[in-house]
mmCIF file of C-alpha atoms and ligand atoms in Angstrom:
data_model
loop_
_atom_site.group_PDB
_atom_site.id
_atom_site.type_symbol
_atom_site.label_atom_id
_atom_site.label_comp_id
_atom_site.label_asym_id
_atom_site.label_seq_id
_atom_site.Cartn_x
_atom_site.Cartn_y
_atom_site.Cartn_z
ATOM 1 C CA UNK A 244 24.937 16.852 49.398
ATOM 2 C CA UNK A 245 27.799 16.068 52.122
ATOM 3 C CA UNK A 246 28.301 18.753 54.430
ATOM 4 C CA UNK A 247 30.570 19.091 57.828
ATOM 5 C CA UNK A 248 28.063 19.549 60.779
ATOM 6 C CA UNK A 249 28.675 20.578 64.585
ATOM 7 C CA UNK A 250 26.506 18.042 66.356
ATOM 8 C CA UNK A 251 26.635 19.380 69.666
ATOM 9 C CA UNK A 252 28.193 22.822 70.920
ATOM 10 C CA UNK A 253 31.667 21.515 72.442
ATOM 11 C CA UNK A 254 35.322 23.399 72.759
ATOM 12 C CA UNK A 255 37.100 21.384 70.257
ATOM 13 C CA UNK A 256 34.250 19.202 69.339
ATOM 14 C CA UNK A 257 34.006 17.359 66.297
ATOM 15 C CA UNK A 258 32.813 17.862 62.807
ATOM 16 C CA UNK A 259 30.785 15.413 61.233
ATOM 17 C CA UNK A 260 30.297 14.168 57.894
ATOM 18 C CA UNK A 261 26.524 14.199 57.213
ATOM 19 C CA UNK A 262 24.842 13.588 53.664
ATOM 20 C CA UNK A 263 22.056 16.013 53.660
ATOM 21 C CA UNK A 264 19.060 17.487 50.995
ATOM 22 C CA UNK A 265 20.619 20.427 48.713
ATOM 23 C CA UNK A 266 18.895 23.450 50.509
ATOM 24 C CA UNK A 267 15.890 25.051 48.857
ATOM 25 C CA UNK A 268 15.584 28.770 47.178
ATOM 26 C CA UNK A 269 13.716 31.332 48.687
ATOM 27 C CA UNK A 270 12.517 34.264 46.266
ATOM 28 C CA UNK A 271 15.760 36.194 47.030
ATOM 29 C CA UNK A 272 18.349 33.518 46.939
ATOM 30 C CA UNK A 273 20.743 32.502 44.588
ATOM 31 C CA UNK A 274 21.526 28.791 45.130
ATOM 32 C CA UNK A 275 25.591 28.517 44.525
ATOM 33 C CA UNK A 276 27.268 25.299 44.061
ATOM 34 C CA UNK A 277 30.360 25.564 46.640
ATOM 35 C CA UNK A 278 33.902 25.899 44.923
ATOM 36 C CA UNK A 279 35.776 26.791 47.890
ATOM 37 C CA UNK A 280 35.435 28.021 51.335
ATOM 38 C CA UNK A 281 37.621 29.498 54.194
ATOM 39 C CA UNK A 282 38.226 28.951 57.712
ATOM 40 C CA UNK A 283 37.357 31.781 60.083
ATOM 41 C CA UNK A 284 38.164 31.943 64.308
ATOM 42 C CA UNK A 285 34.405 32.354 63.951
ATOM 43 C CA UNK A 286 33.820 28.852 63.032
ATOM 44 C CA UNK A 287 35.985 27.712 66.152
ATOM 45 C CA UNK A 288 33.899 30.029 68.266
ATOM 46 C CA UNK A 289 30.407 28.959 66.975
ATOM 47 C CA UNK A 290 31.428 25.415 67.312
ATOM 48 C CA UNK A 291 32.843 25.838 70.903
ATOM 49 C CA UNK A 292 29.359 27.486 71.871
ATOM 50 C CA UNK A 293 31.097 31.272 72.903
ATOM 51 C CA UNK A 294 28.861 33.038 70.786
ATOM 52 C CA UNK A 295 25.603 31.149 71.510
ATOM 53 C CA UNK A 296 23.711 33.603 74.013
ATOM 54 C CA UNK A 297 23.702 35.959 71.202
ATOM 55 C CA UNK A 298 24.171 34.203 68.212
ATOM 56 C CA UNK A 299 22.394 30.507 68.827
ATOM 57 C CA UNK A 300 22.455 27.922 66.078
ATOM 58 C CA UNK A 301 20.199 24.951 66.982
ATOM 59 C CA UNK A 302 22.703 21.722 66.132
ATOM 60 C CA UNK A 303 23.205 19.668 64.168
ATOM 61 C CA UNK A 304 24.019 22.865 61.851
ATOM 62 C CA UNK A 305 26.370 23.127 59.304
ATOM 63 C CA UNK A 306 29.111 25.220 60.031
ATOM 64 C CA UNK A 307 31.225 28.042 57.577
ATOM 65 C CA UNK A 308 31.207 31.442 56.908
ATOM 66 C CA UNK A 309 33.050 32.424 53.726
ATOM 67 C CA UNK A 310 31.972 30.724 50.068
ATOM 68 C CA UNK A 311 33.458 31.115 46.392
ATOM 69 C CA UNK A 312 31.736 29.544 44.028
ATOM 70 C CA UNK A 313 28.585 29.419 40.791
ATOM 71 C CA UNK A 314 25.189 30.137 41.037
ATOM 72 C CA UNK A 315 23.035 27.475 39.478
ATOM 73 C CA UNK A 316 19.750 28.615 40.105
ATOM 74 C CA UNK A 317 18.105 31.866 41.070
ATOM 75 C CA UNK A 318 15.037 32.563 42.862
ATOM 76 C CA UNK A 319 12.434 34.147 41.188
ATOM 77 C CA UNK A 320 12.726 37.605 43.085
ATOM 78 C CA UNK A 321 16.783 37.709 42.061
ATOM 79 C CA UNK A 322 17.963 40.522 39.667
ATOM 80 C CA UNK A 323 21.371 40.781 40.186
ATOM 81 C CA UNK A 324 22.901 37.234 39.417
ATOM 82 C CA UNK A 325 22.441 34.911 36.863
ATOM 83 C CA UNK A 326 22.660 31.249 36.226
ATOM 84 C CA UNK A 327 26.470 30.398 35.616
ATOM 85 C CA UNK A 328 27.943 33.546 37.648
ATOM 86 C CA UNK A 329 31.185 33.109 39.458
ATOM 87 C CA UNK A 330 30.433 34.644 42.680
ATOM 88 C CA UNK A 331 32.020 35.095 46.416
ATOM 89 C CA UNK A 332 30.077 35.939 49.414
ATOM 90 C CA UNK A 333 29.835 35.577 53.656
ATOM 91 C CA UNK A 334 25.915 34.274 53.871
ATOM 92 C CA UNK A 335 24.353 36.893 56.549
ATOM 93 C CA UNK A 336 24.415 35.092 60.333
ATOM 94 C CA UNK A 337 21.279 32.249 61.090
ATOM 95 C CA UNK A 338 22.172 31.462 57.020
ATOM 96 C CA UNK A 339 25.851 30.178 57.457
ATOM 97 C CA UNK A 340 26.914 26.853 56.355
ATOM 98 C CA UNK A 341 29.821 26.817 53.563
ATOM 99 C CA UNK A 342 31.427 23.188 54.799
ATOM 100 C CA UNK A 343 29.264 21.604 51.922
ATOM 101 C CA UNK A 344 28.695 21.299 48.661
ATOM 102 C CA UNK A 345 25.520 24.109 47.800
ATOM 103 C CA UNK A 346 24.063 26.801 50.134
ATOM 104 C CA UNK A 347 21.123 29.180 49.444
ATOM 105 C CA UNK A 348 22.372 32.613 49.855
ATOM 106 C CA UNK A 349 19.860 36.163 49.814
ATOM 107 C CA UNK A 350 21.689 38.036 46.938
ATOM 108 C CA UNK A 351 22.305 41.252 48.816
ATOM 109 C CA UNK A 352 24.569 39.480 50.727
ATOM 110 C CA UNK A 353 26.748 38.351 47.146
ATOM 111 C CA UNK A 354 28.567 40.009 44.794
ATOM 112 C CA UNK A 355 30.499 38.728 41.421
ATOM 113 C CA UNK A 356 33.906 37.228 42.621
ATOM 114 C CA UNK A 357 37.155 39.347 41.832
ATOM 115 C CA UNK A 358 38.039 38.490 38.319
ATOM 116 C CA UNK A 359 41.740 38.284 39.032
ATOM 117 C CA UNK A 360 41.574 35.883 41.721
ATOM 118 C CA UNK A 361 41.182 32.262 40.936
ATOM 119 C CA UNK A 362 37.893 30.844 43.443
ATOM 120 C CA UNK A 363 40.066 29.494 45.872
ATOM 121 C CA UNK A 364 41.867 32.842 46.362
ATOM 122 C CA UNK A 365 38.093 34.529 46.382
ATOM 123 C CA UNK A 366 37.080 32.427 49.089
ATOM 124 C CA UNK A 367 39.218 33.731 51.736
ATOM 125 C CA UNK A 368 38.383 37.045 51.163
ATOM 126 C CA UNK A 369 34.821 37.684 52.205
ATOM 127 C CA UNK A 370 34.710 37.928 56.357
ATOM 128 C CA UNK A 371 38.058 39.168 56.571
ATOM 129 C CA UNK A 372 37.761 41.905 53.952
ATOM 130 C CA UNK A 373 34.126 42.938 55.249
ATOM 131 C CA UNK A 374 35.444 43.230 58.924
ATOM 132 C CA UNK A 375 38.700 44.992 57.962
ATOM 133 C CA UNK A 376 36.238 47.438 55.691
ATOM 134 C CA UNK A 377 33.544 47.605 58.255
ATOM 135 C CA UNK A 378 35.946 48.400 60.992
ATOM 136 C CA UNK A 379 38.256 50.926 58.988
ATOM 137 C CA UNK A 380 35.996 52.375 57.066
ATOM 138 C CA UNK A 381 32.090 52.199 58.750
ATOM 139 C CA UNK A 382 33.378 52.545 62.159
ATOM 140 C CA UNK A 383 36.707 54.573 62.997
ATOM 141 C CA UNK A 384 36.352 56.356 59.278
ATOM 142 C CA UNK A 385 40.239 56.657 58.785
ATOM 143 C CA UNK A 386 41.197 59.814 56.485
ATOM 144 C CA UNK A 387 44.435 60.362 54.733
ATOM 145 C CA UNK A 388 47.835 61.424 56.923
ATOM 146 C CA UNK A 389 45.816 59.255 60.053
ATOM 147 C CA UNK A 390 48.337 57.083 61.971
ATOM 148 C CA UNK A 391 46.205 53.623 62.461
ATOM 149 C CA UNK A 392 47.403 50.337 64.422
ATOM 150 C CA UNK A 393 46.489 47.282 63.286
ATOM 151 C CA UNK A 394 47.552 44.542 65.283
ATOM 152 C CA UNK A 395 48.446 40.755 64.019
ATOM 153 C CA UNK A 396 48.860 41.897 61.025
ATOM 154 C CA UNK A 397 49.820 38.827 59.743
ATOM 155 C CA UNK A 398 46.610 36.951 60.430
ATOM 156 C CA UNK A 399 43.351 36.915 57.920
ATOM 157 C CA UNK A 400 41.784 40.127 59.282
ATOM 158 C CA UNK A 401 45.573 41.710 59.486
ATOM 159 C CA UNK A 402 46.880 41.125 55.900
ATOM 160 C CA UNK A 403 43.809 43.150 54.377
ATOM 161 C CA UNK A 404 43.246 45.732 56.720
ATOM 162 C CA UNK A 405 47.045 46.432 56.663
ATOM 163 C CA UNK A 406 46.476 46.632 52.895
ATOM 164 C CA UNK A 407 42.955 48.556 53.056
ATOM 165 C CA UNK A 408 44.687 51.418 56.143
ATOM 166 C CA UNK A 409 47.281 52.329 53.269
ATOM 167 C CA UNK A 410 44.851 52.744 50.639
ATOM 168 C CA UNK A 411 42.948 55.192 52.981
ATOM 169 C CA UNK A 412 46.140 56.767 53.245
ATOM 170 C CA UNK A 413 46.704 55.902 56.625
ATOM 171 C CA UNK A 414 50.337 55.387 57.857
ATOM 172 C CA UNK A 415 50.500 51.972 59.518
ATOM 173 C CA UNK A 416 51.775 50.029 62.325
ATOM 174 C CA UNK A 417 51.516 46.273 63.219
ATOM 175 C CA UNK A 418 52.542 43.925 65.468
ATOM 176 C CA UNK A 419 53.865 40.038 64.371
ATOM 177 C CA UNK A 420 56.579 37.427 64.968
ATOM 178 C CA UNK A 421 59.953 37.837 63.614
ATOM 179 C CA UNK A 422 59.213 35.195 60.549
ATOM 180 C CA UNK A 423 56.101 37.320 59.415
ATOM 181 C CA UNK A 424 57.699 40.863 59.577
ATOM 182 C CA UNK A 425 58.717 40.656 55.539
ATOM 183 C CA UNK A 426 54.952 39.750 55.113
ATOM 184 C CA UNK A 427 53.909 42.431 56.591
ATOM 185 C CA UNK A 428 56.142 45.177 54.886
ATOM 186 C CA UNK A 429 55.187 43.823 51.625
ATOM 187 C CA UNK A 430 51.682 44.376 52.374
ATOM 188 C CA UNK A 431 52.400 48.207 53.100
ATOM 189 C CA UNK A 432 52.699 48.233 56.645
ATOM 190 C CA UNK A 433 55.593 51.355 57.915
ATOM 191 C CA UNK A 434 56.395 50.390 60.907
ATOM 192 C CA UNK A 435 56.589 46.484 62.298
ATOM 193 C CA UNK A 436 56.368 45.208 65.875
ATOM 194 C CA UNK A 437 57.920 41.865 67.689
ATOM 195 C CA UNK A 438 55.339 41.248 69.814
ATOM 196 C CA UNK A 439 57.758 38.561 71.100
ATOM 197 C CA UNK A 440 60.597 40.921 72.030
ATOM 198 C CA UNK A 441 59.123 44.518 71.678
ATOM 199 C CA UNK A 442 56.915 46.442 73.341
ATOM 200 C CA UNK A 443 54.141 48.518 71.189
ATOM 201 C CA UNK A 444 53.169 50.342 74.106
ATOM 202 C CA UNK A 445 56.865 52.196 74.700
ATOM 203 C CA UNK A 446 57.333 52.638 70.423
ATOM 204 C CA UNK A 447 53.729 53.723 69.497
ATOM 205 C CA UNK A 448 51.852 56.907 70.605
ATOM 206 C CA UNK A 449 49.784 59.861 69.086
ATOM 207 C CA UNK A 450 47.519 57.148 67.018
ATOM 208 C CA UNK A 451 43.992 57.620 65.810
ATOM 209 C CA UNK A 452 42.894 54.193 65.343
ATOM 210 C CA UNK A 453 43.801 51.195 66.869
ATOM 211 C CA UNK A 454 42.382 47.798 65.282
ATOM 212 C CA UNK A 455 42.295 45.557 68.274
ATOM 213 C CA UNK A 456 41.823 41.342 67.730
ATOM 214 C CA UNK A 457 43.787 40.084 70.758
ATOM 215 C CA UNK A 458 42.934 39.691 74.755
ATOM 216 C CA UNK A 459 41.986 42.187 77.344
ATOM 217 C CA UNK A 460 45.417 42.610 78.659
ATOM 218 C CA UNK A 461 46.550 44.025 74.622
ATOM 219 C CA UNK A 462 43.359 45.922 74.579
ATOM 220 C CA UNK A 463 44.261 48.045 78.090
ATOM 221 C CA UNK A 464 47.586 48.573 76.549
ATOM 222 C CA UNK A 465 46.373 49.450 73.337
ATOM 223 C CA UNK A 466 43.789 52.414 74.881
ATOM 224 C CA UNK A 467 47.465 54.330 75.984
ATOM 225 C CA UNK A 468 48.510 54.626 72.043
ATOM 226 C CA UNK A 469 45.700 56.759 71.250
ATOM 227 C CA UNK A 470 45.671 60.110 71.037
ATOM 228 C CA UNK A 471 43.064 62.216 72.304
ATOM 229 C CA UNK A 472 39.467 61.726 70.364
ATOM 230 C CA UNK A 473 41.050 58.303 69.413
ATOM 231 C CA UNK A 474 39.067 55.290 68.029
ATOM 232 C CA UNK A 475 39.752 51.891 69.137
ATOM 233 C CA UNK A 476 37.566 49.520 67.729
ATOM 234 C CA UNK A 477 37.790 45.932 68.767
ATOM 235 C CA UNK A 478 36.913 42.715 67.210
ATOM 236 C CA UNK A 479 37.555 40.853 70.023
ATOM 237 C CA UNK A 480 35.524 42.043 72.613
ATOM 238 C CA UNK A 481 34.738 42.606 74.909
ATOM 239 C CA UNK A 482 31.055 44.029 73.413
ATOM 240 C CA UNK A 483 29.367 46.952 74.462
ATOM 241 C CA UNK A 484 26.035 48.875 74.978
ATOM 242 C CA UNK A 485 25.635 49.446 70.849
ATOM 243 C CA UNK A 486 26.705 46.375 69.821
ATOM 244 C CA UNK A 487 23.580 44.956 72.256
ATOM 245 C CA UNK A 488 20.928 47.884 70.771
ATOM 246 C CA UNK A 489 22.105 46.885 67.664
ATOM 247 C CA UNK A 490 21.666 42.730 68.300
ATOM 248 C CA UNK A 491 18.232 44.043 70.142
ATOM 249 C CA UNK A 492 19.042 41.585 72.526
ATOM 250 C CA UNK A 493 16.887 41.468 76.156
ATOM 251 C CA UNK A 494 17.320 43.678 79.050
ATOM 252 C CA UNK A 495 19.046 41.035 80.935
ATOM 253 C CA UNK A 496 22.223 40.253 78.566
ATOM 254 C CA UNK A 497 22.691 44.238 77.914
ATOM 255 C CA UNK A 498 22.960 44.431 81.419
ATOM 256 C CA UNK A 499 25.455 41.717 81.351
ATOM 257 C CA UNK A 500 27.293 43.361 78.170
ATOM 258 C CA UNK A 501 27.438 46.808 79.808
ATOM 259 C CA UNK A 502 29.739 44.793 82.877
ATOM 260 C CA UNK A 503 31.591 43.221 80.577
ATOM 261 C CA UNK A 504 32.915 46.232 78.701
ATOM 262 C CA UNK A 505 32.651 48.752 81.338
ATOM 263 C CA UNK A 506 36.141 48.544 82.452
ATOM 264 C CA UNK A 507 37.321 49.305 78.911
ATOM 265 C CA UNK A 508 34.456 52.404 78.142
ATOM 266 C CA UNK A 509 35.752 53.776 81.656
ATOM 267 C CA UNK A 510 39.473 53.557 80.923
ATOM 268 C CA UNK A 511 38.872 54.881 77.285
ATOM 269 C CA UNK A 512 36.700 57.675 78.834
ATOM 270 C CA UNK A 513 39.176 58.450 81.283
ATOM 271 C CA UNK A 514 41.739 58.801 78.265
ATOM 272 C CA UNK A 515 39.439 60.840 76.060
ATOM 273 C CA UNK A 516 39.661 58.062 73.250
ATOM 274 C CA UNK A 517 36.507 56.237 71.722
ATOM 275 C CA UNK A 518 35.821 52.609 72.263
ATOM 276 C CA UNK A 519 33.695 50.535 69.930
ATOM 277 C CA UNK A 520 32.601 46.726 69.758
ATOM 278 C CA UNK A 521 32.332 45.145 65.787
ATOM 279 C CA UNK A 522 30.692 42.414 65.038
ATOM 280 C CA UNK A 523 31.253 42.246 61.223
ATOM 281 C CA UNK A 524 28.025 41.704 59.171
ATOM 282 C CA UNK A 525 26.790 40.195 55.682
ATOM 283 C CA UNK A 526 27.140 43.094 52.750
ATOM 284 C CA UNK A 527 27.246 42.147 49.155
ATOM 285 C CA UNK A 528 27.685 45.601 47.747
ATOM 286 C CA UNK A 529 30.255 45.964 49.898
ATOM 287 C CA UNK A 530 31.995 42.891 48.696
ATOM 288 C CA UNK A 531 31.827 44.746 45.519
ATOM 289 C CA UNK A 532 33.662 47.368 46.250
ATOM 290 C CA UNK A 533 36.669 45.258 47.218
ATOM 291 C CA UNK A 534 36.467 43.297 44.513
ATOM 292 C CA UNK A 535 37.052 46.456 42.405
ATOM 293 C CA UNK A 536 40.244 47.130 44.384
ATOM 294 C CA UNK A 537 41.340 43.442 44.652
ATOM 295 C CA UNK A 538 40.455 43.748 41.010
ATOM 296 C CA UNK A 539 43.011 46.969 40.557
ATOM 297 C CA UNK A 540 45.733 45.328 42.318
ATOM 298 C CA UNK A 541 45.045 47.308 46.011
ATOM 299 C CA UNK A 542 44.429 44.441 47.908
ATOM 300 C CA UNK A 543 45.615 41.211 47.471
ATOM 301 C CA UNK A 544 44.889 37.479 49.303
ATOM 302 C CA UNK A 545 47.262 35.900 51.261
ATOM 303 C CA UNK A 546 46.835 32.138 51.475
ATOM 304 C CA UNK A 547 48.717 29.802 54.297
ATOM 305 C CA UNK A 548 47.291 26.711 53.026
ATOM 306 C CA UNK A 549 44.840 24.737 50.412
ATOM 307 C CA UNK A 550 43.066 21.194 52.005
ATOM 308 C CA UNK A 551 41.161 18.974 50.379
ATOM 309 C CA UNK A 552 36.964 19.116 51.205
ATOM 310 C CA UNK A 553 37.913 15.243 53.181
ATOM 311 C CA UNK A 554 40.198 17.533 55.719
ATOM 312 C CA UNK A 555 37.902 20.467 56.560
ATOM 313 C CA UNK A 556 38.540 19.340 60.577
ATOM 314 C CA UNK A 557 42.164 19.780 60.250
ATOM 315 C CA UNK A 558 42.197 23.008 58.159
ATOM 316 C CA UNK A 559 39.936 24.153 61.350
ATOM 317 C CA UNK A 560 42.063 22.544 63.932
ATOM 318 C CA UNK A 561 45.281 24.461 61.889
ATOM 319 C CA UNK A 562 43.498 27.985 62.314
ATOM 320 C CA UNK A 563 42.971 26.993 65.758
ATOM 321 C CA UNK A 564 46.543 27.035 66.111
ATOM 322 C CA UNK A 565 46.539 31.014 66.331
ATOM 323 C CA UNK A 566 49.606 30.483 63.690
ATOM 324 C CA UNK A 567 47.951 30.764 60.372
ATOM 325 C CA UNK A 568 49.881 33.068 57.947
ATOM 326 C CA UNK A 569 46.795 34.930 56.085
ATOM 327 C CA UNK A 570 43.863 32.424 55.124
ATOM 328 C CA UNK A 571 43.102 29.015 55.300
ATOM 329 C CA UNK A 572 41.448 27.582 52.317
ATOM 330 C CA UNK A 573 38.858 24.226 51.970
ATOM 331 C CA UNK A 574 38.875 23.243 48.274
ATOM 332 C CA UNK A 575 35.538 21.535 47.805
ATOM 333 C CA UNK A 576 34.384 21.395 44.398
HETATM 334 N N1 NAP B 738 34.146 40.755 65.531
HETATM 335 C C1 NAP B 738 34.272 40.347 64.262
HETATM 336 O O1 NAP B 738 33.443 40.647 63.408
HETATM 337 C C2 NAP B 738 35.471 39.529 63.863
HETATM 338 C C3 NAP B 738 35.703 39.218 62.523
HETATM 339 C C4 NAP B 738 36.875 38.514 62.197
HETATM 340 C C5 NAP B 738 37.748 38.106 63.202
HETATM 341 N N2 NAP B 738 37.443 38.407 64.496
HETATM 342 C C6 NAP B 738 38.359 38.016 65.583
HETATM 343 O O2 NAP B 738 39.603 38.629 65.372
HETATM 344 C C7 NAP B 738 40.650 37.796 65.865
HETATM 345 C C8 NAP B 738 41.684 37.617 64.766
HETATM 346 O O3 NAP B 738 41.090 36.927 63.680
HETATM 347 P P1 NAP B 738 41.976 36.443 62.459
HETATM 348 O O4 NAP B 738 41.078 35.721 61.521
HETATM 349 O O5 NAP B 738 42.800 37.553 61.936
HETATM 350 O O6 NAP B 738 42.914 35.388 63.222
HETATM 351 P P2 NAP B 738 44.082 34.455 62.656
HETATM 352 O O7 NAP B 738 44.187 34.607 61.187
HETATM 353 O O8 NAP B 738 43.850 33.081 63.189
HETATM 354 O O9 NAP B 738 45.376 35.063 63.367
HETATM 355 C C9 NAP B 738 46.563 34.338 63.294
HETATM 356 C C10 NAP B 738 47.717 35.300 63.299
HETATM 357 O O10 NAP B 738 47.750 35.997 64.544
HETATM 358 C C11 NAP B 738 49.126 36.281 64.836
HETATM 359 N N3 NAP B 738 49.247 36.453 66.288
HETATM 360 C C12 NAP B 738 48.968 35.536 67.240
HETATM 361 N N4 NAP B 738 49.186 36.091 68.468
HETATM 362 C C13 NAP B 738 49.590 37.366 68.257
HETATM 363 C C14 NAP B 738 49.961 38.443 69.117
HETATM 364 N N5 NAP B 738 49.943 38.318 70.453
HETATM 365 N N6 NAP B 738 50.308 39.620 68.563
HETATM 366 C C15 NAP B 738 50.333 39.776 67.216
HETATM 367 N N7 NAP B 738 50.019 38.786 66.348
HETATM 368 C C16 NAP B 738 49.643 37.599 66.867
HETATM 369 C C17 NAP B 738 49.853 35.075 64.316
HETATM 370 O O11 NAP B 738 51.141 35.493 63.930
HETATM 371 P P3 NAP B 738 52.446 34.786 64.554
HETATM 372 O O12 NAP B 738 52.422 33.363 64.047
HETATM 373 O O13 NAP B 738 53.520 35.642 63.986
HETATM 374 O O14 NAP B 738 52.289 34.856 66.034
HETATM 375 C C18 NAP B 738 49.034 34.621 63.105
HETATM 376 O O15 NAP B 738 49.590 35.049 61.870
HETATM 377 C C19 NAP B 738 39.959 36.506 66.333
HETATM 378 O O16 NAP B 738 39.727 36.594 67.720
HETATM 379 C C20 NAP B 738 38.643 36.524 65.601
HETATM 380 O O17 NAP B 738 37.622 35.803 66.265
HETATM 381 C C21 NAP B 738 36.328 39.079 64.849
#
């Protein structure tokens, strides 16, 4: 099968075209012929090496997180899928590698794709939607008549869990450029943001959640919106204590994790506001769940732009912009 590979860790290394043997099923695996895929930030991390302390790949690996496509075989320990199923799914981490044709997946971490979506549509949907879910739901647990900031709500984790705040019955806020604020109203969010010309710091206050994607400087700022026995839960670091316990990684890097974030834990304590780390994970019955409300009209996909399998290195490099407008999509088969 061809497949794009990252060769050696490097910041804006290449990706390389590699012909490689169609992976094999293990007992729990459905092997899915690759329709579509999406690009994440993740990818650009991974490739750049920022996440290989705690989450090493040993190149040359294939690279990609998010997959839409059909299952055309199924291990002999799979119950839930079937030969012929249209499915979506984000493979669980140490099993990535959607820039190819076929990948073995475990089938807890699949579910059947969203039957209103066409499988390009589907493939944007899985990292994005888990994170938005994990962090909205799992984490900060947003009830109805909360007041939750999500910021860049125009980018792939912003457009669902603008979407996914309102259908918890949250009233929302969100920061974007002038040429995405329409965007972002018609995905539900109440009150919009210029980052370019406003500040969210003097119009927001009193908030219970705070999504946070952007750097350090955002995150500070973002601590002062909260009320008291707020939740800010970041997806773009820095990590803390229980994200290390829960990557069970060695004495030595939680001691370097609990540096990194203690500036933020301190401030937030000082504040009397929560402060939480996500790293999103692999869930296949949660990927059901959103299918059911993607599937009832609650949450839609919002796609920037389609490339062909042959320009997988410029739909990265496009992401890597910081510009995209909702998802970018690979078509592959
Ligand atoms: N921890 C996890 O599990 C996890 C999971 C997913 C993503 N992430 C991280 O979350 C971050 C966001 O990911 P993403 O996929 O949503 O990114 P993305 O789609 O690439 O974000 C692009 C969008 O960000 C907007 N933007 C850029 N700078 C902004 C600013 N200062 N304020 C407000 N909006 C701004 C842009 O809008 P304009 O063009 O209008 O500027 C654009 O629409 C990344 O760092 C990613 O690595 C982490």
């Amino acid at each position: 099968m061809k497949a794009y590979v990252v060769e050696k860790y490097k910041k804006n290394g290449p990706l390389t075209l590699v012909d490689r043997p169609a992976p094999q099923v293990q007992a729990n695996d459905v092997l899915v012929r690759i329709e579509a895929t999406a690009v994440n930030v993740l990818d650009s991390k991974i490739r750049n090496g920022e996440f290989k302390i705690f989450l090493p790949y040993r190149p040359p690996f294939i690279l990609g997180h998010d997959v839409a496509g059909t299952v055309i075989e199924a291990g002999s320990g799979v119950s839930r899928f079937k030969v012929g199923d249209e499915i979506y799914a984000r493979p669980r981490d140490h099993r990535i590698g959607t820039f190819a044709e076929f990948i073995a997946i475990d089938e807890s971490d699949v579910a059947l794709k969203p039957r209103t979506l066409t499988i390009e549509e589907a493939s944007c949907i899985p990292l994005v939607a888990l994170t938005a879910w994990q962090a909205l739901v799992d984490v900060a647990n947003v009830k109805p008549g909360q007041k939750v900031f999500v910021q860049a709500g125009s980018g792939g984790v912003g457009t669902v869990a603008i979407q996914l705040a309102k259908y918890l019955g949250a009233t929302v806020a969100t920061t974007t450029s002038a040429k995405n604020a329409a965007l972002v109203k018609s995905l539900g969010a109440d009150i919009v943001i210029d980052y370019q010309t406003d500040d969210f710091e003097k119009v927001l206050s009193g908030y219970d959640v705070v999504l946070h994607s952007q750097d350090p400087k955002t995150l500070a700022k973002s601590l002062n919106v909260l009320k008291p026995g707020g939740h800010l839960v970041s997806i773009s670091g820095p990590p803390d204590p229980g994200f290390a316990d829960a990557m069970k990684l060695n004495g030595f890097l939680k001691l370097v994790i609990r540096l990194l974030s203690r500036s933020a834990r301190k401030r937030a304590k000082r504040l009397g506001v929560h402060y939480s780390f996500l790293l999103m994970h692999a869930d296949g019955r949660q990927l059901e769940q959103i299918a059911g409300l993607i599937d009832k009209g609650i949450v839609r996909p919002v796609v920037d732009k389609v490339f062909p399998f042959s320009q997988t290195p410029d739909a990265l490099a496009y992401v890597e912009t910081g510009r995209a407008k909702g998802k970018v999509v690979i078509k592959v088969g």
